[in-house]
Short mmCIF file of C-alpha atoms and ligand atoms in Angstrom, two decimals:
data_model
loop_
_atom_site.label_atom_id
_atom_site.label_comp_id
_atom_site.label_asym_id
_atom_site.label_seq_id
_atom_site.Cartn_x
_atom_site.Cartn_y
_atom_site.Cartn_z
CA UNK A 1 3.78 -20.87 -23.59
CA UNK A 2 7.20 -22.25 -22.89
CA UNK A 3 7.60 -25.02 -20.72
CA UNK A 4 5.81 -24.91 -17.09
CA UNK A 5 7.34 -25.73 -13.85
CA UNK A 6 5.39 -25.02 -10.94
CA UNK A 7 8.12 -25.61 -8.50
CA UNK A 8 10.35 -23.18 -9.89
CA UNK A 9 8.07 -20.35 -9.65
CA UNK A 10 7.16 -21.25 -5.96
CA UNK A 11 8.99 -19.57 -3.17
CA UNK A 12 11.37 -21.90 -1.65
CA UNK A 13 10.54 -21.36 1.51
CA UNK A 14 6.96 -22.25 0.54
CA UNK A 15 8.02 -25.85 -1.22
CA UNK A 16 9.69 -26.56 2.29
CA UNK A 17 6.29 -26.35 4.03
CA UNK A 18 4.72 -29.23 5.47
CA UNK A 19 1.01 -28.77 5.56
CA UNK A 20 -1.36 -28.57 9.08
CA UNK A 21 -2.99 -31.84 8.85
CA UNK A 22 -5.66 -32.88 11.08
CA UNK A 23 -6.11 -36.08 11.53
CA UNK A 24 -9.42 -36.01 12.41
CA UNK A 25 -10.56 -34.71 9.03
CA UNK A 26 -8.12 -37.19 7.11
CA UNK A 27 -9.61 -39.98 8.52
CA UNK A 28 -12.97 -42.01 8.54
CA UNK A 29 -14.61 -42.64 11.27
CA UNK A 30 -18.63 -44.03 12.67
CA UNK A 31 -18.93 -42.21 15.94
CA UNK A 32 -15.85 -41.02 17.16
CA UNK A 33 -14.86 -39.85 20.76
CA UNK A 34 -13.21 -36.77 20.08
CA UNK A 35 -10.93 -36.01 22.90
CA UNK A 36 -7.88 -34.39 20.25
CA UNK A 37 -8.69 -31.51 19.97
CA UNK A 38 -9.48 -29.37 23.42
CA UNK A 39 -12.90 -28.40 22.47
CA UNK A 40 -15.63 -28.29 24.58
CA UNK A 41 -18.08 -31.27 24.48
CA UNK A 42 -21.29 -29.21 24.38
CA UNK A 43 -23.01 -27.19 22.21
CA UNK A 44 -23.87 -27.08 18.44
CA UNK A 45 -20.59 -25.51 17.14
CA UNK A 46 -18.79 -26.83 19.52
CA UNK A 47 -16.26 -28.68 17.26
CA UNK A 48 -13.58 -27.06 14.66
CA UNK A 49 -14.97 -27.14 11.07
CA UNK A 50 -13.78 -29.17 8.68
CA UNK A 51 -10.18 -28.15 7.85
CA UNK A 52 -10.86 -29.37 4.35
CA UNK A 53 -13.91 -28.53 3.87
CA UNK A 54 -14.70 -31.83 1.96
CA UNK A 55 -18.26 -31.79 1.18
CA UNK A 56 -18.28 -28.27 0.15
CA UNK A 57 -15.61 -28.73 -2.36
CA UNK A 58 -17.59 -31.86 -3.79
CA UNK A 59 -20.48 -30.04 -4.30
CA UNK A 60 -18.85 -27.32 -5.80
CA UNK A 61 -16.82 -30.39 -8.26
CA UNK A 62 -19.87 -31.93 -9.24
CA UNK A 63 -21.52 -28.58 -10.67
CA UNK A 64 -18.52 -27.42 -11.90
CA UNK A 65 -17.50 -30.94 -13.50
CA UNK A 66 -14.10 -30.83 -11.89
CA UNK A 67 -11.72 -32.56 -9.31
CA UNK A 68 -12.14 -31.44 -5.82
CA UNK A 69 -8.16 -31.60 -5.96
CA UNK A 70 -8.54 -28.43 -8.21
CA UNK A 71 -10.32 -26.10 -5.69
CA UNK A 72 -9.53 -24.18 -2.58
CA UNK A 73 -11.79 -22.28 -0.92
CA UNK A 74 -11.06 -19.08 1.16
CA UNK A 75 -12.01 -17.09 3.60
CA UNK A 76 -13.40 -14.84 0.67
CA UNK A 77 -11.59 -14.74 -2.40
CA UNK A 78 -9.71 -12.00 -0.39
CA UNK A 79 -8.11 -14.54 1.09
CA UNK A 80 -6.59 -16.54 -1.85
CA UNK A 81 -5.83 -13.17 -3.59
CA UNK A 82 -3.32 -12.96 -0.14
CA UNK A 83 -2.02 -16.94 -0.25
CA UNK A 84 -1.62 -16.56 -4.00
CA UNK A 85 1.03 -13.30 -3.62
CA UNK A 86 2.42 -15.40 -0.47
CA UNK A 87 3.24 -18.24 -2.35
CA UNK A 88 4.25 -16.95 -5.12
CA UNK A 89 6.35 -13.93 -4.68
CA UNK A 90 9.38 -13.80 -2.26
CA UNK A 91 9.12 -10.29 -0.09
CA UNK A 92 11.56 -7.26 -1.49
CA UNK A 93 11.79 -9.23 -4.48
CA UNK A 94 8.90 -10.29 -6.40
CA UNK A 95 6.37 -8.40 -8.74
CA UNK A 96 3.16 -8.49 -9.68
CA UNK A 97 1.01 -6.97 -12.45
CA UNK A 98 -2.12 -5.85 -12.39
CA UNK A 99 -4.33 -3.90 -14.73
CA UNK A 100 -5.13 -0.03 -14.01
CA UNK A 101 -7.64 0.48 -12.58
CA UNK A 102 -8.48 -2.61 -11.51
CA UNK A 103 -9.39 -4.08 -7.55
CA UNK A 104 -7.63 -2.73 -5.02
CA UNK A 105 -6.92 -5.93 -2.96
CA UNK A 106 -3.94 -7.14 -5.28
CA UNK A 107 -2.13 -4.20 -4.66
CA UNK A 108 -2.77 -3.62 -0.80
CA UNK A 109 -1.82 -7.69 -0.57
CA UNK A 110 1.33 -7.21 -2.39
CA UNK A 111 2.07 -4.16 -0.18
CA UNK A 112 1.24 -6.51 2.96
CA UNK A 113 3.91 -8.83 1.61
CA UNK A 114 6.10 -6.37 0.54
CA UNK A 115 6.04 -6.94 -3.19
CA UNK A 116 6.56 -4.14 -6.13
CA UNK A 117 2.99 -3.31 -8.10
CA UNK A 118 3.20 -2.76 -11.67
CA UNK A 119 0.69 -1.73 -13.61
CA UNK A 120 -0.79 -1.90 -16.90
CA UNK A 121 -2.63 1.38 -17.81
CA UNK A 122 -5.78 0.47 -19.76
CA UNK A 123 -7.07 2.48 -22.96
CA UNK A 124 -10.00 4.52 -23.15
CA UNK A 125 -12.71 2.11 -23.55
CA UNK A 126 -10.44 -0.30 -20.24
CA UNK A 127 -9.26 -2.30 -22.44
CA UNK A 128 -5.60 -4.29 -22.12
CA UNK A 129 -2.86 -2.38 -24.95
CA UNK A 130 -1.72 -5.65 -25.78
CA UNK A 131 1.83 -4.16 -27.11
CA UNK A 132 2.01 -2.27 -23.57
CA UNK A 133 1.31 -5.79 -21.98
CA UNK A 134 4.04 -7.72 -24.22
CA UNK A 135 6.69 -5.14 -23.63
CA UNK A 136 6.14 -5.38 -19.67
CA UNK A 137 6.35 -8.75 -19.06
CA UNK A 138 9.51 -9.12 -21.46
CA UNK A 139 11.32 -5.99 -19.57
CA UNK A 140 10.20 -7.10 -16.07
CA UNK A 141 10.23 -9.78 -14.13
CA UNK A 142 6.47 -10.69 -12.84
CA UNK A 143 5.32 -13.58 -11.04
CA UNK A 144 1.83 -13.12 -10.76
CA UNK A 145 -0.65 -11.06 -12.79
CA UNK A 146 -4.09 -10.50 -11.68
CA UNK A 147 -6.48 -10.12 -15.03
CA UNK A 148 -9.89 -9.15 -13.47
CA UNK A 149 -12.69 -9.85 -15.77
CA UNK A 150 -15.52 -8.40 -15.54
CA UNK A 151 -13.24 -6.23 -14.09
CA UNK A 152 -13.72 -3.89 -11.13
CA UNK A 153 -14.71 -0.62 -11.40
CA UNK A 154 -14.57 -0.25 -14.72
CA UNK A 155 -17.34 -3.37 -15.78
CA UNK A 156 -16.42 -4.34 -18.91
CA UNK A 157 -14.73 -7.74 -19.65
CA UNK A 158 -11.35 -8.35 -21.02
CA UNK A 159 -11.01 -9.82 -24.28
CA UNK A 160 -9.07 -12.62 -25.84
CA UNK A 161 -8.20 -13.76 -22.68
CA UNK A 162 -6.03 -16.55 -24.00
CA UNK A 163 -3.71 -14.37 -25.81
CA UNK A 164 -2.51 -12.88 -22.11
CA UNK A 165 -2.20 -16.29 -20.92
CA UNK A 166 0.10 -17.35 -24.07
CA UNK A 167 2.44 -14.66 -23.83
CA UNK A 168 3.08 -15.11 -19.90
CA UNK A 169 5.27 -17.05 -18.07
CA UNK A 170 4.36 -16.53 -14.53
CA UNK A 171 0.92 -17.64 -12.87
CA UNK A 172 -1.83 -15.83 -14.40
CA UNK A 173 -4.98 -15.37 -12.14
CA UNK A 174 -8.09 -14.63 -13.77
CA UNK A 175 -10.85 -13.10 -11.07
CA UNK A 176 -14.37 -13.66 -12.00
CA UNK A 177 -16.07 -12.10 -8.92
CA UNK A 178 -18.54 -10.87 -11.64
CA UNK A 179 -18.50 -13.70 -14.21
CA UNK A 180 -22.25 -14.63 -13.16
CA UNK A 181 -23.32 -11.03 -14.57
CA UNK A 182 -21.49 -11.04 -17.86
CA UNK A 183 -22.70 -14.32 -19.85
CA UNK A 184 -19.19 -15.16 -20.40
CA UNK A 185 -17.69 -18.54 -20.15
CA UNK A 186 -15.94 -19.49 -17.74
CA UNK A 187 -11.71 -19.49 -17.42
CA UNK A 188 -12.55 -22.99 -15.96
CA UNK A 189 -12.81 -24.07 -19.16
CA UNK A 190 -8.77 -23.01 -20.01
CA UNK A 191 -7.44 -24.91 -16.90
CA UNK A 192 -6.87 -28.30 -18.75
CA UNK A 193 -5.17 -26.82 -21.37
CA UNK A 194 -2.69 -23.95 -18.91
CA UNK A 195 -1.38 -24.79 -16.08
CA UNK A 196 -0.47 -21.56 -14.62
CA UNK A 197 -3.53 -20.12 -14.53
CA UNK A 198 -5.78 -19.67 -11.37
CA UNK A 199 -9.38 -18.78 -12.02
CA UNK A 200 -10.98 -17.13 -8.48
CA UNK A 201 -14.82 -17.43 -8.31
CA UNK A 202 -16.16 -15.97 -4.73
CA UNK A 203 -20.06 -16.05 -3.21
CA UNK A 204 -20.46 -12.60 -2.31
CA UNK A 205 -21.90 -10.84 -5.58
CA UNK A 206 -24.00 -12.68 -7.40
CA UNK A 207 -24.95 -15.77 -4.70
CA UNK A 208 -26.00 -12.80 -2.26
CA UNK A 209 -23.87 -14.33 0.59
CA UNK A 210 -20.78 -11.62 0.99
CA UNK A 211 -21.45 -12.17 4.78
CA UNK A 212 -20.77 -15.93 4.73
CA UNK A 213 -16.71 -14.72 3.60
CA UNK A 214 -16.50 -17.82 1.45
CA UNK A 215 -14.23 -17.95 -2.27
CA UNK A 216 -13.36 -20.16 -4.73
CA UNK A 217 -9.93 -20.55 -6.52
CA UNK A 218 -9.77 -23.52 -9.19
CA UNK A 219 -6.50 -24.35 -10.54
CA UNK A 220 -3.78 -27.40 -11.15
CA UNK A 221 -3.93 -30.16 -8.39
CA UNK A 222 -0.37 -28.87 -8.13
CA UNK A 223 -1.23 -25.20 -7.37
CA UNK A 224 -4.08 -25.76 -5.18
CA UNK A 225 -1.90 -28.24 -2.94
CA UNK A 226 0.21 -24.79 -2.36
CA UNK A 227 -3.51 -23.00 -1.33
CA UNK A 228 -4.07 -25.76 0.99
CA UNK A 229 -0.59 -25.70 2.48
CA UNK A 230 -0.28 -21.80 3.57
CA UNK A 231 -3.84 -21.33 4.24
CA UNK A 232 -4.98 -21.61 7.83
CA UNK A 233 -6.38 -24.91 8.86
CA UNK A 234 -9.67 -23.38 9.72
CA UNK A 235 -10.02 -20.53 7.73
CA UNK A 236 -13.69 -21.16 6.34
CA UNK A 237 -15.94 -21.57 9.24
CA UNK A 238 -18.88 -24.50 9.90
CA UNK A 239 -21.65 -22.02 9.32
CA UNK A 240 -20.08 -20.91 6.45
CA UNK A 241 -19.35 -23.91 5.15
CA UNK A 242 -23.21 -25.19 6.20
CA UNK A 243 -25.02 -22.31 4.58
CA UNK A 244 -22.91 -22.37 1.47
CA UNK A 245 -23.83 -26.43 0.73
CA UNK A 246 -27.83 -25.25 1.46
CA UNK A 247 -27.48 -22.46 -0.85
CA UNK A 248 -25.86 -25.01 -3.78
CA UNK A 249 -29.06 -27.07 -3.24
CA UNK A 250 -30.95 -24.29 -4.27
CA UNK A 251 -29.74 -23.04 -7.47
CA UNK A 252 -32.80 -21.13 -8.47
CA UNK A 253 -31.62 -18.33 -5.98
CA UNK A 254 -28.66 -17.70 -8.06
CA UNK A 255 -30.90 -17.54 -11.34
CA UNK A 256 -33.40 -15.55 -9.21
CA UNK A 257 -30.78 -13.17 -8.15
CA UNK A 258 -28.80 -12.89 -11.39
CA UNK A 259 -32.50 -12.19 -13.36
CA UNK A 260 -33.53 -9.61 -11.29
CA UNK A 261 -30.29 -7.66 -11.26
CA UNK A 262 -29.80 -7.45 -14.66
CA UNK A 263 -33.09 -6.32 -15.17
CA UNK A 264 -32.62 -3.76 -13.12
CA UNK A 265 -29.65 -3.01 -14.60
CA UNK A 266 -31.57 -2.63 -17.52
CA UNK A 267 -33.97 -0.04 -15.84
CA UNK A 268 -31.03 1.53 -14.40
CA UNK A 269 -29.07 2.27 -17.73
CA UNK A 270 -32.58 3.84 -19.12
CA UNK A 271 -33.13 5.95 -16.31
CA UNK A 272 -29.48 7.51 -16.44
CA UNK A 273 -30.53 8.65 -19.91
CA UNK A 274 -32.84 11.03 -18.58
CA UNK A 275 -30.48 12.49 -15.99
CA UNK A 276 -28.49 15.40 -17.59
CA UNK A 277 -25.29 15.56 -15.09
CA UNK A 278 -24.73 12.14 -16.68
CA UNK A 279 -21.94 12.28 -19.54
CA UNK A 280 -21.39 8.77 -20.18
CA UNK A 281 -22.13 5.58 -18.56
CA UNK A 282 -19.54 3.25 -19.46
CA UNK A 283 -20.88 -0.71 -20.78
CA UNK A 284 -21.10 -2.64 -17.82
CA UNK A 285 -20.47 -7.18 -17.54
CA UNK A 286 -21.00 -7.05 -13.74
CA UNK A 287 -23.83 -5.32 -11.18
CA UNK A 288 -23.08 -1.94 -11.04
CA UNK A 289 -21.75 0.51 -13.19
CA UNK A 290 -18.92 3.57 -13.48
CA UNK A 291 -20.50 6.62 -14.75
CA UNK A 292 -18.78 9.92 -16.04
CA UNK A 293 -20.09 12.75 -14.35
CA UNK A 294 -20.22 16.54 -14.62
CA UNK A 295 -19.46 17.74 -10.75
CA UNK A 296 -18.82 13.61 -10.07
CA UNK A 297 -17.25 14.78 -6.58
CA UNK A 298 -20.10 17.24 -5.52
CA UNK A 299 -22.79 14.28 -7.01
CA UNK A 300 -21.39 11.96 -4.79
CA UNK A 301 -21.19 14.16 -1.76
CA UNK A 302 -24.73 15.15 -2.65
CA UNK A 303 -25.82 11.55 -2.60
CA UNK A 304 -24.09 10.81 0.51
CA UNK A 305 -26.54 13.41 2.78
CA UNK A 306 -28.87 11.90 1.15
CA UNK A 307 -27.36 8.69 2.70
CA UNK A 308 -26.66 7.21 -0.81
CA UNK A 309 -23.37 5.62 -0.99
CA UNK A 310 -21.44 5.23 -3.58
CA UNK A 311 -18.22 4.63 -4.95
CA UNK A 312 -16.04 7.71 -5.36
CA UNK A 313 -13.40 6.68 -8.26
CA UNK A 314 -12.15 10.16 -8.42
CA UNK A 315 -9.28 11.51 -9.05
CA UNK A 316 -7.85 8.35 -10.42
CA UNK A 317 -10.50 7.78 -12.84
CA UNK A 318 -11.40 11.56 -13.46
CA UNK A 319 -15.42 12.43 -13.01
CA UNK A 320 -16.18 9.06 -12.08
CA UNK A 321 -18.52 7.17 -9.75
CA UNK A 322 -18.68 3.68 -9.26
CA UNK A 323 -23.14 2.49 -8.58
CA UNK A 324 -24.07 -0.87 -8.18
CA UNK A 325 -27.54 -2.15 -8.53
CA UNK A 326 -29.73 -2.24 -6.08
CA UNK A 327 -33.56 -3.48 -5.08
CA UNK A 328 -35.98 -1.72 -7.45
CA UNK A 329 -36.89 0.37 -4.13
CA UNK A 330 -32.67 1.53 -3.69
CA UNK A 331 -32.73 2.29 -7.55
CA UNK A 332 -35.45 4.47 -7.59
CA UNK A 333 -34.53 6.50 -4.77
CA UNK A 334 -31.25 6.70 -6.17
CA UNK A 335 -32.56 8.08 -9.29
CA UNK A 336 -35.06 10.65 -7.66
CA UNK A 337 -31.78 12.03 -5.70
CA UNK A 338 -29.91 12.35 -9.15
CA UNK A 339 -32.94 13.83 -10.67
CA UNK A 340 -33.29 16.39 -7.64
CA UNK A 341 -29.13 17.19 -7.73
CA UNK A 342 -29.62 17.93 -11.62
CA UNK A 343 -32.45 20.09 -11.87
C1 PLP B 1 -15.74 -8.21 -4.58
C2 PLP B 1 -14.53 -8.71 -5.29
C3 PLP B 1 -13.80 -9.81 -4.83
C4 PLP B 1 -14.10 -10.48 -3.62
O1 PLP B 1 -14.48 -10.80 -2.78
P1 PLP B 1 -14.67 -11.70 -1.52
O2 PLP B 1 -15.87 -11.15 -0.87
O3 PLP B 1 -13.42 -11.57 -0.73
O4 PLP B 1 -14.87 -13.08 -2.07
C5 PLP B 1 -12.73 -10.27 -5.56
N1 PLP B 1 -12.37 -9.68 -6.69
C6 PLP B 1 -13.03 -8.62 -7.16
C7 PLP B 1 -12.60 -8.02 -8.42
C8 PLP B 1 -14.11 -8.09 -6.46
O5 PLP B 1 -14.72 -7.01 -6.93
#
């Protein structure tokens, strides 16, 4: 990589910014009186949460064995996918990359913020044509590129990683919404060593807490300064924040969840054997999985009376359904209604 500069890659209206600080949370104190801030004096959320979100991020730290200076946390990782285009790419100007197909959300942000989408077809197993990647970046001019791994719909995870990050210029963001699924390390683990990458972690797959709306980006002191700056002051609520500290206590329930999903993943993937509409069902990293189909539209609309929903991926990735696994109860019924739409 050639030399980094973060502050030439961030917008300039953006590195003019003065953050929202409140006082309150930037200051120690025993047993305040807290007349600052117009809230009402009863109640048991009475008060604003904490704007940053302090003990959160030093639990998170302390089991990730980093800085609290390197995270941000959003109002799901939705949210920093939004901050990150914001920051980053100027409106009617800017591009970003993302793979095809990949998650929807970088593209509908960029839209949002007026920013041209480019994207990097993937090959028949969803894998990254490195040549196709190398002559993109050189021809265009890309300030963010959003490398989803396990990546969504298509499950599998991107490899050699590093070689992307080497031959790119701009900020890199690698999401890991399914990392807990695949057995993969971590890009955590590359943030010493790049410093324009942003790894995005969020709660709402594998923790089991999508409700709580609360993601994780880990990057550069210097880049997640920027997070803190455009984000909104109280953008991760105090029952969010509470249930999300309880929940790091008890780290079985992520082992607990993570077991049992990939072993029904593992009943799943037999079970599709037996159904015959089934033409392939692609190798899956994450908890669900895209499946070729014979009659994929009329399968899904079929499972859908049956009030089975599903992920329609048609037409842009023909025959194709997007499952993710369920309870053993949900995975058997979904299987009986396959079974029943074959025969
Ligand atoms: C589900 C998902 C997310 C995010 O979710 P939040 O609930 O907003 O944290 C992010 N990226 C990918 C690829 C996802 O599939």
């Amino acid at each position: 990589m050639k030399e980094f500069n973060l502050n030439t890659l961030v917008r300039k209206n953006i590195l003019n910014i003065q953050p929202y600080i409140s006082f309150r949370d930037h200051n120690e104190f025993k047993a305040p009186v807290m007349l600052d801030a117009n809230e009402c004096p009863f109640g048991e959320f009475n008060r604003y949460p904490d704007s940053s979100q302090k003990k959160l991020k030093k639990k998170i730290a302390e089991i990730k064995g980093i800085s609290p200076s390197e995270i941000a946390l959003g109002n799901g990782s939705d949210e920093l996918i939004d901050l990150i285009i914001k920051i980053f790419c100027e409106p009617k100007k800017d591009a970003i990359l993302m793979m095809n197909p990949s998650f929807a959300m970088y593209a509908f942000y960029a839209a949002v913020n007026e920013n041209e989408v480019l994207k990097l077809d993937l090959d028949e197993n969803f894998e990254i044509l490195k040549d196709d990647f190398l002559k993109i970046t050189q021809e265009q001019d890309i300030k963010v590129f959003f490398l989803c791994s396990p990546n969504n719909p298509t499950g599998n995870s991107v490899q050699d990683i590093e070689f992307f990050i080497q031959n790119f210029d701009g900020i890199i963001v690698i999401d890991e919404a399914y990392i807990e699924f695949s057995g993969n390390k971590s890009g955590i683990e590359l943030l010493a060593q790049y410093p324009n990458v942003i790894v995005l972690q969020t709660f709402s797959k594998a923790w089991g807490t999508a409700g709580a709306r609360v993601g994780v980006a880990y990057a550069s002191e210097g880049i997640i300064r920027f997070i803190n700056t455009v984000k909104a002051p109280y953008n991760v609520n105090s029952l969010s924040q509470e249930l999300i500290l309880n929940l790091l206590d008890n780290k079985e329930k992520l082992k607990e969840n993570v077991d049992n999903i990939l072993r029904e993943r593992t009943w799943l993937e037999e079970q599709f054997k037996t159904i015959e509409c089934i033409e392939n069902v692609f190798p899956t990293d994450a908890n669900f999985f895209l499946i070729k189909m014979k009659n994929a539209e009329e399968v899904y609309n079929r499972m859908l009376k049956e009030e089975i929903l599903t992920s329609k991926r048609t037409p842009a990735i023909p025959d194709c359904i997007r499952i993710n696994v369920g309870s053993r109860e949900e995975n058997k019924k979904l299987i009986n209604v396959l079974k029943a739409i074959a025969s």
